[in-house]
Amino acid sequence: MDLMKIFLVALLVNNVVLMRFLALCSYVGMTNDVGQSVGMGFAVTFVTVLATAATWPLYHFVLVPLQLQFLQILVFILVIASLVQLVEFYLKKNIPGLYAAMGIYLPLITTNCAILAVTFENITYKYSFIQSIVYSVGVSLGYLLAMVLLAGIRDRMKTSPVPKFLQGTPILFIATALIGMAFMGFSGLIK
Amino acid sequence: MLTIIITIVFSIILAFVLGLALGFFQKKFHVERDPKIDEVRAALPGANCGGCGFPGCDGYAEAVATGRAATNKCTAGGASTTEAVSKLMGVDAAGEDLVSVLLCQGTREVALSKGEYVGIQTCRAAKLSTGSVKACTWGCQGLGDCVVVCKFDALAMGEDGLPHVDFDNCTGCGMCAEECPQRLFTMVPRDRKGSVVLCSNRNVLKANVIKTCKVGCIKCEICVKSCPEKCISMVNGIPVTEYSKCTSCGVCVQKCPTKCYKMLETDVMGKKKVPVMA
């Protein structure tokens, strides 16, 4: 039950894009069409879980005994970036199909702020390893949800009469804020 | 003090370990990439114009190297590129060096306009909203979509209201032909000799075009009758020369009452450059 609660809070109540306004660059940049945004969403899910699985043990079994907790920003960034790079090498060699499908997204999300935020929060919320994994899946699926929602709206926007001074990014932020307000309805879901 | 030392040592160790791992994995999972792809890519012009139908020069290079595409698809690079790529791939392919020719002579002075067009200043918008800015439905809209799309600086809007091709710069990539809403550009081999009709008015009613344009083809078919080689025929209301028979005798050019028949080698390619709008 506890795990379910963590998952739902991460997915809906504290949606990473719509409630906490993280990862906005890829949110605006990669939602030109629905297919692309789904690809990006799953790539982020993959990397977030991977990053959590790597950074949680690193923090608890290396940084804490050495009392180097203050180094976590530096260490996590380095580890996540190298990890993604390693995965890219591996996919290119052994699973070229998946590599071609993920394509440009993998290197793009090496430094995605949502992923870094998840790894930090696993530490600050004092989650266990299992809880951390569930939390990271929830957050990244929340990201996927927000991406697909905006991509669908953008499809409609292409044929809508948007006032000239709102065209482009401004109207996207207004749309995002409106979806965000709708997501506030979820805040009563979990006590 | 101790903390600082531990921090420094730890950072160095971490960077070293990660760097080593990355280097090791790159070697271990190295994917052999066909060196031919890079060779072919180096022989291409690199303008990424997309004239070949592949996503950029990289895409085309990969397609050629893997045998999925012919070696003569790069129109932008012309004959020399085709030759180089064919040599790399070990095949014979005669390249054709194409240039773009505008099949319209409806300058501001000779072609009647419907009125002053003040809408969105692109040919496509003008064509959509008005049918045609000029009274002739087939004529050049004169708003320069082709100039915008040209990546090789080979097109410029003349003061006469028509785009002019700079044949030195034109690579025959065909982007202008694709962009023009009136389909007025045609790609011809650079060394082609013979006559060509610089008009695309396909209204088959005789002499109908006179009302709208002084240099349009009036479908009198004098060229068809007078050609000593019998190499001209009417196709969809426009006389078409068969270049395998044409001897560049110039009879059609002389006989044409509206002077829309021109010689490719002298009147079109050899034409002096027209003053260009700033």
Short mmCIF file of C-alpha atoms in Angstrom, two decimals:
data_model
loop_
_atom_site.label_atom_id
_atom_site.label_comp_id
_atom_site.label_asym_id
_atom_site.label_seq_id
_atom_site.Cartn_x
_atom_site.Cartn_y
_atom_site.Cartn_z
CA MET A 1 0.00 0.00 0.00
CA ASP A 2 2.87 2.24 0.86
CA LEU A 3 4.46 1.62 -2.53
CA MET A 4 1.18 2.33 -4.33
CA LYS A 5 0.90 5.63 -2.47
CA ILE A 6 4.43 6.63 -3.44
CA PHE A 7 3.70 5.74 -7.04
CA LEU A 8 0.44 7.69 -7.25
CA VAL A 9 1.85 10.75 -5.52
CA ALA A 10 4.78 10.81 -7.94
CA LEU A 11 2.57 10.19 -10.98
CA LEU A 12 -0.37 12.53 -10.34
CA VAL A 13 -0.29 14.60 -7.16
CA ASN A 14 3.26 15.83 -7.51
CA ASN A 15 3.54 15.48 -11.28
CA VAL A 16 7.09 16.37 -12.17
CA VAL A 17 6.21 18.71 -15.05
CA LEU A 18 2.77 20.02 -14.19
CA MET A 19 3.07 20.51 -10.43
CA ARG A 20 6.77 21.06 -9.91
CA PHE A 21 7.75 22.54 -13.26
CA LEU A 22 10.86 20.47 -13.80
CA ALA A 23 12.17 19.20 -17.15
CA LEU A 24 10.43 22.01 -19.01
CA CYS A 25 13.04 22.25 -21.76
CA SER A 26 12.41 18.78 -23.11
CA TYR A 27 8.71 19.20 -22.32
CA VAL A 28 8.46 22.14 -24.71
CA GLY A 29 11.09 20.92 -27.15
CA MET A 30 10.03 17.34 -27.76
CA THR A 31 6.22 17.58 -27.92
CA ASN A 32 5.91 18.43 -31.59
CA ASP A 33 4.18 15.16 -32.29
CA VAL A 34 2.68 12.44 -30.14
CA GLY A 35 4.95 9.64 -31.36
CA GLN A 36 8.07 11.62 -30.59
CA SER A 37 6.86 12.55 -27.11
CA VAL A 38 6.06 8.92 -26.28
CA GLY A 39 9.57 7.91 -27.39
CA MET A 40 11.09 10.62 -25.22
CA GLY A 41 8.88 9.64 -22.27
CA PHE A 42 9.95 6.01 -22.35
CA ALA A 43 13.61 6.91 -22.79
CA VAL A 44 13.35 9.11 -19.68
CA THR A 45 11.64 6.28 -17.77
CA PHE A 46 14.44 3.92 -18.72
CA VAL A 47 17.23 6.30 -17.74
CA THR A 48 15.55 7.44 -14.50
CA VAL A 49 15.16 3.91 -13.20
CA LEU A 50 18.70 3.10 -14.24
CA ALA A 51 20.05 6.24 -12.58
CA THR A 52 18.17 5.47 -9.36
CA ALA A 53 19.47 1.93 -9.33
CA ALA A 54 23.02 3.24 -9.67
CA THR A 55 22.97 6.31 -7.41
CA TRP A 56 21.06 4.94 -4.42
CA PRO A 57 23.64 2.22 -3.57
CA LEU A 58 26.44 4.62 -4.40
CA TYR A 59 25.13 7.15 -1.88
CA HIS A 60 24.38 4.72 0.92
CA PHE A 61 27.39 2.42 0.54
CA VAL A 62 30.10 4.86 -0.58
CA LEU A 63 29.26 8.48 0.19
CA VAL A 64 27.73 7.96 3.65
CA PRO A 65 30.58 5.83 5.08
CA LEU A 66 33.10 8.35 3.72
CA GLN A 67 30.97 11.26 5.01
CA LEU A 68 30.99 12.87 1.60
CA GLN A 69 27.23 13.52 1.36
CA PHE A 70 27.90 17.10 0.25
CA LEU A 71 29.48 15.75 -2.93
CA GLN A 72 26.27 14.17 -4.13
CA ILE A 73 25.51 16.75 -6.83
CA LEU A 74 28.90 16.32 -8.47
CA VAL A 75 28.95 12.55 -8.10
CA PHE A 76 25.39 12.01 -9.30
CA ILE A 77 25.82 14.16 -12.40
CA LEU A 78 29.04 12.37 -13.33
CA VAL A 79 27.61 8.93 -12.71
CA ILE A 80 24.36 9.52 -14.58
CA ALA A 81 26.12 11.02 -17.60
CA SER A 82 28.63 8.16 -17.84
CA LEU A 83 25.93 5.59 -17.25
CA VAL A 84 23.82 6.85 -20.12
CA GLN A 85 26.91 6.87 -22.31
CA LEU A 86 27.68 3.27 -21.39
CA VAL A 87 24.13 2.19 -22.08
CA GLU A 88 24.33 3.90 -25.44
CA PHE A 89 27.48 1.94 -26.37
CA TYR A 90 25.85 -1.28 -25.25
CA LEU A 91 22.63 -0.68 -27.18
CA LYS A 92 24.49 0.34 -30.32
CA LYS A 93 26.40 -2.93 -30.32
CA ASN A 94 23.91 -5.47 -29.01
CA ILE A 95 20.41 -4.09 -29.64
CA PRO A 96 20.71 -1.83 -32.71
CA GLY A 97 16.93 -1.81 -33.15
CA LEU A 98 16.32 -0.23 -29.76
CA TYR A 99 19.26 2.12 -30.32
CA ALA A 100 17.75 3.36 -33.57
CA ALA A 101 14.37 3.78 -31.88
CA MET A 102 15.77 5.80 -28.98
CA GLY A 103 18.05 7.60 -31.38
CA ILE A 104 18.78 11.15 -30.37
CA TYR A 105 16.76 11.01 -27.12
CA LEU A 106 19.30 9.04 -25.11
CA PRO A 107 22.15 11.56 -25.23
CA LEU A 108 19.62 14.39 -24.90
CA ILE A 109 18.39 13.25 -21.52
CA THR A 110 21.79 12.65 -19.93
CA THR A 111 21.44 15.93 -18.09
CA ASN A 112 17.67 16.13 -17.83
CA CYS A 113 16.87 17.90 -14.56
CA ALA A 114 13.95 15.60 -13.73
CA ILE A 115 16.30 12.62 -13.54
CA LEU A 116 18.74 14.43 -11.26
CA ALA A 117 15.84 15.63 -9.09
CA VAL A 118 14.54 12.08 -8.67
CA THR A 119 17.91 10.78 -7.54
CA PHE A 120 18.23 13.60 -4.99
CA GLU A 121 14.71 13.13 -3.67
CA ASN A 122 15.27 9.42 -3.13
CA ILE A 123 17.90 10.50 -0.66
CA THR A 124 16.05 13.40 1.00
CA TYR A 125 12.82 11.42 1.42
CA LYS A 126 14.88 8.60 3.00
CA TYR A 127 13.35 5.98 0.70
CA SER A 128 14.49 2.39 0.75
CA PHE A 129 15.88 0.93 -2.48
CA ILE A 130 12.54 -0.59 -3.56
CA GLN A 131 10.70 2.61 -2.69
CA SER A 132 13.22 4.62 -4.71
CA ILE A 133 12.69 2.46 -7.78
CA VAL A 134 8.90 2.76 -7.48
CA TYR A 135 9.20 6.51 -6.98
CA SER A 136 11.39 6.92 -10.05
CA VAL A 137 9.00 4.89 -12.20
CA GLY A 138 6.11 7.05 -10.96
CA VAL A 139 7.87 10.33 -11.66
CA SER A 140 8.96 9.34 -15.14
CA LEU A 141 5.56 7.96 -16.08
CA GLY A 142 4.13 11.27 -14.85
CA TYR A 143 6.56 12.98 -17.22
CA LEU A 144 5.38 10.71 -20.05
CA LEU A 145 1.76 11.56 -19.23
CA ALA A 146 2.44 15.30 -19.30
CA MET A 147 4.36 14.97 -22.59
CA VAL A 148 1.55 13.07 -24.31
CA LEU A 149 -1.08 15.52 -22.99
CA LEU A 150 0.78 18.54 -24.34
CA ALA A 151 1.60 16.82 -27.64
CA GLY A 152 -2.10 16.16 -28.15
CA ILE A 153 -2.96 19.77 -27.38
CA ARG A 154 -0.24 21.00 -29.71
CA ASP A 155 -1.77 18.97 -32.52
CA ARG A 156 -4.97 20.94 -32.06
CA MET A 157 -3.09 24.22 -31.67
CA LYS A 158 -1.60 23.91 -35.14
CA THR A 159 -5.00 24.63 -36.65
CA SER A 160 -6.27 27.05 -34.00
CA PRO A 161 -6.34 30.85 -34.34
CA VAL A 162 -3.76 31.71 -31.67
CA PRO A 163 -3.31 35.49 -31.19
CA LYS A 164 -0.03 36.63 -32.68
CA PHE A 165 1.53 37.78 -29.40
CA LEU A 166 0.90 34.37 -27.86
CA GLN A 167 2.18 32.23 -30.72
CA GLY A 168 4.96 29.76 -30.02
CA THR A 169 6.17 29.16 -26.49
CA PRO A 170 3.79 31.56 -24.61
CA ILE A 171 0.66 29.64 -25.55
CA LEU A 172 2.39 26.40 -24.55
CA PHE A 173 3.01 27.73 -21.06
CA ILE A 174 -0.57 28.91 -20.76
CA ALA A 175 -1.76 25.46 -21.82
CA THR A 176 0.67 23.87 -19.36
CA ALA A 177 -0.59 26.07 -16.54
CA LEU A 178 -4.18 25.09 -17.35
CA ILE A 179 -3.34 21.37 -17.30
CA GLY A 180 -1.43 22.04 -14.07
CA MET A 181 -4.54 23.57 -12.51
CA ALA A 182 -6.54 20.53 -13.56
CA PHE A 183 -3.91 18.31 -11.92
CA MET A 184 -4.38 20.19 -8.65
CA GLY A 185 -7.65 18.26 -8.40
CA PHE A 186 -5.55 15.18 -7.68
CA SER A 187 -4.12 16.70 -4.51
CA GLY A 188 -7.06 15.38 -2.47
CA LEU A 189 -6.39 11.86 -3.75
CA ILE A 190 -3.81 10.98 -1.11
CA LYS A 191 -4.04 12.12 2.50
CA MET B 1 41.63 19.76 6.09
CA LEU B 2 41.13 16.03 6.01
CA THR B 3 37.73 16.50 4.37
CA ILE B 4 39.28 18.53 1.57
CA ILE B 5 41.91 15.88 0.91
CA ILE B 6 39.34 13.09 0.94
CA THR B 7 37.14 15.10 -1.42
CA ILE B 8 39.96 15.68 -3.86
CA VAL B 9 41.12 12.07 -3.77
CA PHE B 10 37.58 10.79 -4.12
CA SER B 11 36.81 13.08 -7.09
CA ILE B 12 40.00 12.05 -8.85
CA ILE B 13 39.30 8.35 -8.26
CA LEU B 14 35.73 8.72 -9.45
CA ALA B 15 36.70 10.60 -12.62
CA PHE B 16 39.44 8.06 -13.28
CA VAL B 17 37.15 5.07 -12.82
CA LEU B 18 34.39 6.52 -14.97
CA GLY B 19 36.80 7.60 -17.69
CA LEU B 20 38.40 4.19 -17.73
CA ALA B 21 35.02 2.47 -17.87
CA LEU B 22 33.89 4.67 -20.74
CA GLY B 23 37.08 4.09 -22.70
CA PHE B 24 36.94 0.35 -22.07
CA PHE B 25 33.31 0.07 -23.09
CA GLN B 26 33.85 2.11 -26.21
CA LYS B 27 36.52 -0.34 -27.32
CA LYS B 28 34.53 -3.37 -26.26
CA PHE B 29 31.31 -2.30 -27.90
CA HIS B 30 32.90 -0.66 -30.90
CA VAL B 31 30.64 -0.93 -33.92
CA GLU B 32 32.37 -1.35 -37.25
CA ARG B 33 31.07 1.39 -39.47
CA ASP B 34 31.63 0.97 -43.16
CA PRO B 35 34.47 3.40 -43.99
CA LYS B 36 32.86 3.75 -47.40
CA ILE B 37 30.05 5.79 -45.81
CA ASP B 38 32.56 8.40 -44.68
CA GLU B 39 34.33 8.38 -48.03
CA VAL B 40 31.09 8.90 -49.94
CA ARG B 41 30.03 11.56 -47.46
CA ALA B 42 33.29 13.43 -48.06
CA ALA B 43 32.63 13.43 -51.81
CA LEU B 44 29.19 15.02 -51.40
CA PRO B 45 28.71 18.80 -51.32
CA GLY B 46 27.30 18.83 -47.79
CA ALA B 47 24.55 21.38 -48.37
CA ASN B 48 21.94 18.93 -47.01
CA CYS B 49 19.50 20.22 -49.63
CA GLY B 50 17.51 16.98 -49.71
CA GLY B 51 17.38 17.00 -53.50
CA CYS B 52 18.28 13.31 -53.55
CA GLY B 53 15.24 12.39 -51.48
CA PHE B 54 17.26 11.28 -48.43
CA PRO B 55 17.54 13.13 -45.10
CA GLY B 56 20.66 15.13 -45.79
CA CYS B 57 24.02 14.17 -47.21
CA ASP B 58 24.69 11.69 -44.36
CA GLY B 59 21.53 9.79 -45.14
CA TYR B 60 22.33 9.66 -48.81
CA ALA B 61 25.94 8.60 -48.18
CA GLU B 62 24.76 5.70 -46.04
CA ALA B 63 22.18 4.70 -48.66
CA VAL B 64 24.78 4.75 -51.42
CA ALA B 65 27.37 2.84 -49.42
CA THR B 66 24.88 0.13 -48.53
CA GLY B 67 23.72 -0.11 -52.11
CA ARG B 68 20.22 1.21 -51.49
CA ALA B 69 20.59 4.26 -53.73
CA ALA B 70 22.06 5.02 -57.13
CA THR B 71 25.21 7.10 -57.34
CA ASN B 72 23.74 9.81 -59.54
CA LYS B 73 21.07 11.10 -57.17
CA CYS B 74 23.05 14.12 -55.96
CA THR B 75 21.87 16.76 -58.38
CA ALA B 76 23.37 19.55 -56.31
CA GLY B 77 26.91 18.26 -56.80
CA GLY B 78 26.28 17.65 -60.49
CA ALA B 79 28.33 15.51 -62.81
CA SER B 80 31.59 15.85 -60.89
CA THR B 81 30.06 14.52 -57.67
CA THR B 82 28.36 11.65 -59.47
CA GLU B 83 31.69 10.77 -61.02
CA ALA B 84 33.49 10.87 -57.68
CA VAL B 85 30.82 8.83 -55.89
CA SER B 86 30.64 6.31 -58.74
CA LYS B 87 34.41 5.92 -58.62
CA LEU B 88 34.26 5.23 -54.88
CA MET B 89 31.53 2.67 -55.36
CA GLY B 90 33.21 1.16 -58.42
CA VAL B 91 30.30 1.59 -60.80
CA ASP B 92 29.83 3.48 -64.03
CA ALA B 93 27.23 6.18 -63.99
CA ALA B 94 26.96 9.01 -66.39
CA GLY B 95 25.99 12.08 -64.46
CA GLU B 96 23.76 14.73 -65.88
CA ASP B 97 24.54 18.30 -64.99
CA LEU B 98 21.16 19.95 -64.71
CA VAL B 99 20.13 23.57 -64.46
CA SER B 100 16.80 25.14 -63.72
CA VAL B 101 14.91 27.13 -66.38
CA LEU B 102 11.86 29.30 -65.72
CA LEU B 103 9.11 28.64 -68.27
CA CYS B 104 7.50 32.07 -68.07
CA GLN B 105 8.37 35.45 -69.52
CA GLY B 106 5.50 37.36 -67.98
CA THR B 107 7.35 40.41 -66.69
CA ARG B 108 5.48 43.33 -65.14
CA GLU B 109 5.41 45.19 -68.46
CA VAL B 110 4.03 42.45 -70.67
CA ALA B 111 1.76 40.40 -68.41
CA LEU B 112 -1.44 41.90 -67.10
CA SER B 113 -2.01 41.75 -63.33
CA LYS B 114 -5.43 41.21 -61.82
CA GLY B 115 -4.76 44.05 -59.42
CA GLU B 116 -2.41 44.98 -56.64
CA TYR B 117 -1.82 42.03 -54.33
CA VAL B 118 -1.38 43.09 -50.71
CA GLY B 119 -1.81 39.75 -48.93
CA ILE B 120 0.85 37.46 -47.47
CA GLN B 121 3.93 37.95 -49.60
CA THR B 122 4.56 34.40 -50.73
CA CYS B 123 3.69 32.86 -54.08
CA ARG B 124 1.87 30.02 -52.39
CA ALA B 125 -0.43 32.31 -50.40
CA ALA B 126 -1.04 34.49 -53.44
CA LYS B 127 -1.89 31.49 -55.57
CA LEU B 128 -4.24 30.11 -52.93
CA SER B 129 -6.11 33.34 -52.28
CA THR B 130 -6.31 34.83 -55.75
CA GLY B 131 -5.95 31.88 -58.10
CA SER B 132 -3.16 33.85 -59.70
CA VAL B 133 -1.85 37.35 -59.15
CA LYS B 134 -1.54 37.71 -62.90
CA ALA B 135 -4.47 37.57 -65.27
CA CYS B 136 -2.76 34.48 -66.71
CA THR B 137 -3.57 31.56 -64.42
CA TRP B 138 -0.33 29.78 -65.31
CA GLY B 139 2.10 32.67 -64.91
CA CYS B 140 4.83 33.45 -62.41
CA GLN B 141 3.47 34.97 -59.18
CA GLY B 142 6.66 36.94 -58.79
CA LEU B 143 6.89 36.86 -54.99
CA GLY B 144 10.07 34.84 -54.88
CA ASP B 145 9.31 31.57 -53.05
CA CYS B 146 11.93 30.01 -55.31
CA VAL B 147 14.53 32.61 -54.30
CA VAL B 148 13.93 31.84 -50.62
CA VAL B 149 14.22 28.10 -51.09
CA CYS B 150 17.40 28.21 -53.23
CA LYS B 151 20.38 27.13 -51.15
CA PHE B 152 22.99 27.98 -53.74
CA ASP B 153 22.33 31.68 -54.27
CA ALA B 154 21.41 30.93 -57.87
CA LEU B 155 18.06 32.71 -57.96
CA ALA B 156 17.32 36.38 -57.59
CA MET B 157 14.22 38.46 -58.13
CA GLY B 158 14.76 40.75 -61.13
CA GLU B 159 13.38 44.26 -61.35
CA ASP B 160 11.09 42.97 -64.05
CA GLY B 161 9.20 40.90 -61.47
CA LEU B 162 10.53 37.50 -62.48
CA PRO B 163 13.14 35.32 -60.77
CA HIS B 164 16.37 34.97 -62.73
CA VAL B 165 18.58 31.91 -62.63
CA ASP B 166 22.31 32.43 -62.26
CA PHE B 167 23.47 29.45 -64.31
CA ASP B 168 26.97 29.62 -62.84
CA ASN B 169 25.58 28.95 -59.37
CA CYS B 170 22.65 26.70 -60.25
CA THR B 171 23.30 23.08 -59.32
CA GLY B 172 20.04 21.62 -60.56
CA CYS B 173 18.96 20.43 -57.12
CA GLY B 174 15.36 21.00 -58.14
CA MET B 175 14.23 22.69 -54.94
CA CYS B 176 12.80 25.66 -56.85
CA ALA B 177 10.88 23.37 -59.19
CA GLU B 178 9.34 21.68 -56.20
CA GLU B 179 8.56 24.90 -54.35
CA CYS B 180 6.97 26.84 -57.22
CA PRO B 181 3.18 26.59 -56.85
CA GLN B 182 2.86 27.08 -60.60
CA ARG B 183 5.44 24.39 -61.45
CA LEU B 184 7.19 26.83 -63.76
CA PHE B 185 10.74 25.54 -63.37
CA THR B 186 12.03 22.69 -65.44
CA MET B 187 15.37 20.97 -65.11
CA VAL B 188 17.36 20.77 -68.34
CA PRO B 189 20.89 19.43 -68.93
CA ARG B 190 23.37 22.28 -68.94
CA ASP B 191 24.75 21.36 -72.36
CA ARG B 192 21.39 20.91 -74.06
CA LYS B 193 21.01 22.62 -77.41
CA GLY B 194 17.73 23.41 -79.11
CA SER B 195 14.64 25.53 -78.79
CA VAL B 196 12.30 25.84 -75.83
CA VAL B 197 8.96 27.56 -75.21
CA LEU B 198 9.18 29.96 -72.29
CA CYS B 199 5.47 29.86 -71.58
CA SER B 200 3.31 27.54 -69.52
CA ASN B 201 -0.16 28.83 -70.45
CA ARG B 202 -2.18 25.73 -71.16
CA ASN B 203 -5.40 27.43 -72.24
CA VAL B 204 -5.88 25.69 -75.57
CA LEU B 205 -8.22 28.35 -76.95
CA LYS B 206 -6.34 29.99 -79.81
CA ALA B 207 -5.07 33.50 -79.17
CA ASN B 208 -6.84 33.62 -75.81
CA VAL B 209 -3.60 34.40 -74.01
CA ILE B 210 -3.14 37.69 -75.91
CA LYS B 211 -5.62 39.38 -73.59
CA THR B 212 -3.46 38.67 -70.57
CA CYS B 213 0.14 38.38 -71.71
CA LYS B 214 2.01 39.73 -74.70
CA VAL B 215 4.63 36.99 -74.73
CA GLY B 216 2.42 33.95 -74.20
CA CYS B 217 2.02 31.03 -76.56
CA ILE B 218 -1.10 31.67 -78.65
CA LYS B 219 -1.32 28.06 -79.89
CA CYS B 220 -1.01 29.12 -83.54
CA GLU B 221 1.15 26.05 -84.18
CA ILE B 222 3.28 27.90 -86.71
CA CYS B 223 6.31 26.33 -85.03
CA VAL B 224 4.90 22.84 -85.51
CA LYS B 225 4.22 23.50 -89.19
CA SER B 226 7.45 25.34 -89.95
CA CYS B 227 9.96 23.06 -88.21
CA PRO B 228 12.09 21.51 -90.99
CA GLU B 229 12.95 18.53 -88.77
CA LYS B 230 9.31 17.96 -87.72
CA CYS B 231 10.47 17.74 -84.15
CA ILE B 232 7.84 19.98 -82.51
CA SER B 233 4.51 18.69 -81.29
CA MET B 234 1.77 20.18 -79.13
CA VAL B 235 1.53 18.57 -75.70
CA ASN B 236 -1.20 19.80 -73.35
CA GLY B 237 -1.43 23.07 -75.24
CA ILE B 238 2.30 23.82 -75.23
CA PRO B 239 4.69 23.09 -78.13
CA VAL B 240 7.37 20.64 -77.06
CA THR B 241 10.67 20.17 -78.85
CA GLU B 242 12.15 16.74 -79.29
CA TYR B 243 15.80 17.35 -78.58
CA SER B 244 17.12 14.21 -80.24
CA LYS B 245 16.02 15.67 -83.58
CA CYS B 246 16.37 19.43 -83.02
CA THR B 247 19.26 20.96 -84.95
CA SER B 248 19.02 24.45 -83.44
CA CYS B 249 18.15 25.82 -86.89
CA GLY B 250 16.18 28.62 -85.27
CA VAL B 251 13.20 28.60 -87.65
CA CYS B 252 10.68 28.26 -84.83
CA VAL B 253 12.32 31.10 -82.92
CA GLN B 254 12.05 33.38 -85.95
CA LYS B 255 8.51 32.37 -86.87
CA CYS B 256 6.97 32.54 -83.40
CA PRO B 257 4.65 35.60 -83.49
CA THR B 258 4.83 36.30 -79.75
CA LYS B 259 8.52 35.47 -79.39
CA CYS B 260 7.97 32.88 -76.71
CA TYR B 261 10.18 30.37 -78.51
CA LYS B 262 13.82 30.80 -77.51
CA MET B 263 17.10 29.05 -78.16
CA LEU B 264 18.37 27.36 -75.02
CA GLU B 265 22.08 27.79 -75.75
CA THR B 266 21.95 31.47 -76.74
CA ASP B 267 18.80 33.14 -75.46
CA VAL B 268 18.37 31.29 -72.16
CA MET B 269 21.77 30.19 -70.88
CA GLY B 270 23.78 32.85 -72.68
CA LYS B 271 21.52 35.68 -71.57
CA LYS B 272 23.07 38.71 -69.92
CA LYS B 273 22.37 39.10 -66.24
CA VAL B 274 19.36 41.28 -65.52
CA PRO B 275 19.48 44.03 -62.88
CA VAL B 276 18.47 42.54 -59.56
CA MET B 277 16.34 44.09 -56.88
CA ALA B 278 18.22 45.07 -53.76
#
